[in-house]
Coordinates of C-alpha atoms in Angstrom, one line a residue:
M1 CA -43.6 2.5 53.4
S2 CA -42.6 6.0 53.4
R3 CA -43.7 7.8 50.3
P4 CA -41.5 8.9 47.6
M5 CA -40.2 12.3 48.1
P6 CA -42.5 15.4 46.2
R7 CA -40.9 16.6 42.9
L8 CA -40.9 20.4 41.3
F9 CA -40.7 20.2 37.8
L10 CA -39.8 23.3 36.2
I11 CA -40.3 24.3 31.6
R12 CA -38.8 26.7 30.5
H13 CA -41.1 28.2 27.4
G14 CA -39.4 26.5 24.3
E15 CA -37.4 28.6 21.1
T16 CA -38.9 31.7 20.0
E17 CA -37.5 34.5 17.8
W18 CA -36.6 36.5 20.6
S19 CA -35.0 34.0 22.6
L20 CA -32.9 32.8 19.7
N21 CA -31.4 36.6 19.1
G22 CA -30.7 37.4 22.8
R23 CA -33.6 40.2 23.2
H24 CA -35.0 40.7 26.7
A25 CA -38.6 40.4 26.3
T26 CA -41.6 39.0 27.2
R27 CA -43.4 38.0 24.1
G28 CA -43.0 34.3 21.9
E29 CA -44.9 31.4 21.7
E30 CA -43.3 27.7 21.8
Q31 CA -44.1 25.1 19.9
I32 CA -42.9 21.5 21.8
K33 CA -46.1 19.6 20.8
S34 CA -43.7 16.8 19.7
K35 CA -42.7 16.2 23.3
A36 CA -45.5 16.2 24.9
D37 CA -45.8 12.0 25.1
S38 CA -42.3 12.0 26.4
L39 CA -41.8 14.0 28.8
P40 CA -41.8 12.7 32.7
I41 CA -44.7 14.1 34.0
D42 CA -47.4 12.3 35.3
P43 CA -50.5 14.3 35.0
K44 CA -52.4 12.4 37.7
N45 CA -49.0 13.2 40.1
L46 CA -49.5 17.5 40.0
A47 CA -51.2 18.7 43.0
V48 CA -51.1 22.0 40.9
A49 CA -49.2 23.2 37.8
I50 CA -48.7 27.2 38.4
V51 CA -48.3 29.3 34.7
S52 CA -46.8 32.3 33.5
P53 CA -49.8 34.1 32.1
R54 CA -47.5 35.3 28.8
K55 CA -48.8 33.6 26.0
R56 CA -45.6 31.6 25.0
A57 CA -46.1 29.9 28.7
H58 CA -49.4 29.6 28.8
R59 CA -49.3 28.1 25.4
T60 CA -46.4 25.6 25.6
F61 CA -48.6 24.0 28.9
H62 CA -51.7 23.8 26.8
L63 CA -49.5 21.8 23.8
L64 CA -48.5 19.6 26.6
F65 CA -51.2 18.6 27.8
D66 CA -54.6 19.4 25.8
H67 CA -54.1 16.2 23.9
I68 CA -55.3 14.5 27.2
P69 CA -59.1 13.7 28.6
T70 CA -58.3 15.8 31.6
V71 CA -56.2 18.6 31.5
P72 CA -54.5 19.0 34.9
K73 CA -55.1 21.7 37.7
H74 CA -53.6 24.9 37.0
E75 CA -53.5 28.3 37.9
I76 CA -52.4 31.3 35.7
S77 CA -50.2 33.5 37.8
E78 CA -48.1 36.8 37.8
D79 CA -46.2 35.3 40.5
V80 CA -44.3 33.3 37.7
R81 CA -43.7 35.7 35.2
E82 CA -40.2 36.4 33.8
W83 CA -37.8 38.9 35.5
D84 CA -39.9 42.7 34.8
Y85 CA -37.1 44.3 32.4
G86 CA -38.8 47.9 32.6
D87 CA -36.8 50.2 30.6
Y88 CA -34.3 47.8 29.2
E89 CA -37.9 45.4 27.6
G90 CA -36.8 44.7 24.1
L91 CA -33.0 45.4 24.4
L92 CA -30.4 43.5 23.5
T93 CA -27.5 43.1 26.2
H94 CA -24.8 45.2 24.7
E95 CA -27.5 47.8 23.8
I96 CA -28.0 47.7 27.2
K97 CA -24.2 47.8 28.0
E98 CA -24.1 51.1 25.5
K99 CA -26.4 52.9 27.9
H100 CA -25.3 51.4 31.2
P101 CA -21.5 50.1 31.0
G102 CA -21.2 47.2 33.3
W103 CA -24.5 46.2 34.2
E104 CA -25.5 43.1 35.3
I105 CA -29.2 42.0 35.6
W106 CA -27.7 39.9 38.4
R107 CA -26.5 42.5 40.6
D108 CA -28.5 45.9 39.3
G109 CA -32.0 44.4 38.0
C110 CA -33.8 46.9 35.6
P111 CA -34.5 50.3 36.0
G112 CA -38.4 50.8 35.4
G113 CA -39.2 47.2 36.2
E114 CA -37.8 44.2 39.1
S115 CA -35.4 44.7 41.3
V116 CA -32.9 41.9 42.4
E117 CA -34.4 42.2 45.7
E118 CA -37.7 42.3 44.1
M119 CA -37.1 39.5 42.0
C120 CA -35.7 37.2 44.8
S121 CA -38.8 38.3 47.1
R122 CA -41.0 36.7 44.5
V123 CA -39.6 33.7 43.9
D124 CA -39.0 32.7 47.6
A125 CA -43.0 33.3 47.9
V126 CA -43.6 30.9 45.3
I127 CA -40.9 28.3 46.4
A128 CA -42.9 28.9 49.8
K129 CA -46.0 27.8 48.2
V130 CA -44.6 24.6 46.1
R131 CA -43.0 23.5 49.9
N132 CA -46.7 24.0 51.0
H133 CA -48.1 21.6 48.7
H134 CA -44.8 19.1 49.1
K135 CA -45.6 19.3 53.1
E136 CA -49.4 18.4 52.9
Y137 CA -48.4 15.5 50.6
T138 CA -45.4 14.0 53.4
E139 CA -48.1 14.3 55.8
G140 CA -50.9 13.0 54.0
V141 CA -53.2 15.8 53.4
I142 CA -53.0 15.6 50.2
N143 CA -51.9 12.3 47.8
T144 CA -50.3 14.4 44.9
R145 CA -46.7 14.8 45.2
D146 CA -45.5 17.1 42.1
V147 CA -45.9 20.7 41.1
L148 CA -45.0 21.9 37.9
I149 CA -43.9 25.5 36.7
V150 CA -44.2 26.6 33.3
A151 CA -42.0 29.9 33.1
H152 CA -39.4 31.9 31.5
G153 CA -35.4 31.8 31.0
H154 CA -34.2 34.4 34.1
F155 CA -37.4 33.4 36.2
S156 CA -35.9 29.7 35.9
R157 CA -32.9 30.2 37.0
V158 CA -33.5 32.7 40.1
L159 CA -35.8 29.6 41.4
I160 CA -32.8 27.1 40.4
A161 CA -30.6 29.4 43.1
R162 CA -33.1 30.0 45.6
W163 CA -34.3 26.6 45.7
I164 CA -30.8 25.1 46.8
E165 CA -30.7 28.1 49.2
F166 CA -27.7 30.2 47.6
E167 CA -28.0 33.8 46.6
L168 CA -30.1 34.9 43.7
A169 CA -26.7 35.8 41.5
L170 CA -25.8 32.0 41.2
G171 CA -28.4 31.5 38.7
T172 CA -26.0 33.3 36.3
H173 CA -24.2 30.0 36.2
F174 CA -27.2 27.9 34.9
N175 CA -28.0 27.4 31.5
V176 CA -31.4 26.6 31.4
E177 CA -32.0 26.2 27.9
P178 CA -35.4 26.8 26.0
G179 CA -38.0 23.9 26.4
G180 CA -36.2 21.7 28.7
V181 CA -37.1 20.3 31.7
T182 CA -35.4 20.9 35.6
L183 CA -36.3 18.7 38.2
L184 CA -35.7 20.0 41.8
S185 CA -36.3 17.5 44.8
Y186 CA -34.8 16.4 48.1
N187 CA -31.7 14.7 49.3
H188 CA -32.0 11.9 51.8
N189 CA -36.0 12.1 52.1
S190 CA -35.8 15.3 54.1
L191 CA -37.7 18.3 52.8
D192 CA -35.2 20.4 54.8
E193 CA -32.5 19.1 51.8
P194 CA -33.5 21.1 48.4
A195 CA -31.4 19.6 45.8
L196 CA -31.1 20.1 42.2
N197 CA -31.9 16.4 40.6
A198 CA -31.7 17.5 36.8
M199 CA -31.1 20.1 34.3
N200 CA -32.5 20.3 30.5
L201 CA -34.1 17.1 30.3
Y202 CA -35.6 16.6 26.9
A203 CA -34.2 20.0 25.6
D204 CA -32.7 20.6 22.2
L205 CA -28.8 21.1 22.9
K206 CA -27.6 22.6 20.1

């Protein structure tokens, strides 16, 4: 009997003051402890969890799992940090456009931070790492099928676009809610057919 297909769970940290008012920032802390028991993630099935080192993402991971006897294997990695906003850190979109009319992060990146090309390269490297875990699982090298990433809004939107093998800019069309779970896997039991299975599971949709 073939194994069930491996999955990638992608969680955006929950709502913070900064995500509520639209600032481009890398601060904040999530409070999703009430959702911990209802999320569709079995820690025993996790090959690894990759967590952004930013406080709100790190805190989210621990709110999800610190109540269970064994916290899943996890690593704190700059690879899944938020897009580096550089000179635009902490600014609202309209404030940025006053300085740079017509600016779009999906096309222009961030001066003093990450370009579109740099962001794409970083996310692609993360995806390659996840797919290596999935390949090892399907080949029977490891017995844990899933990977979890706890990260941020723009990072998540870029990852979804690149997972399904579209250009990074497609991410502008994905609405990734704070605290929501995205499920990525594959079609037709083939690692050559990456797919988006679900978005914004368990998010507090307004």
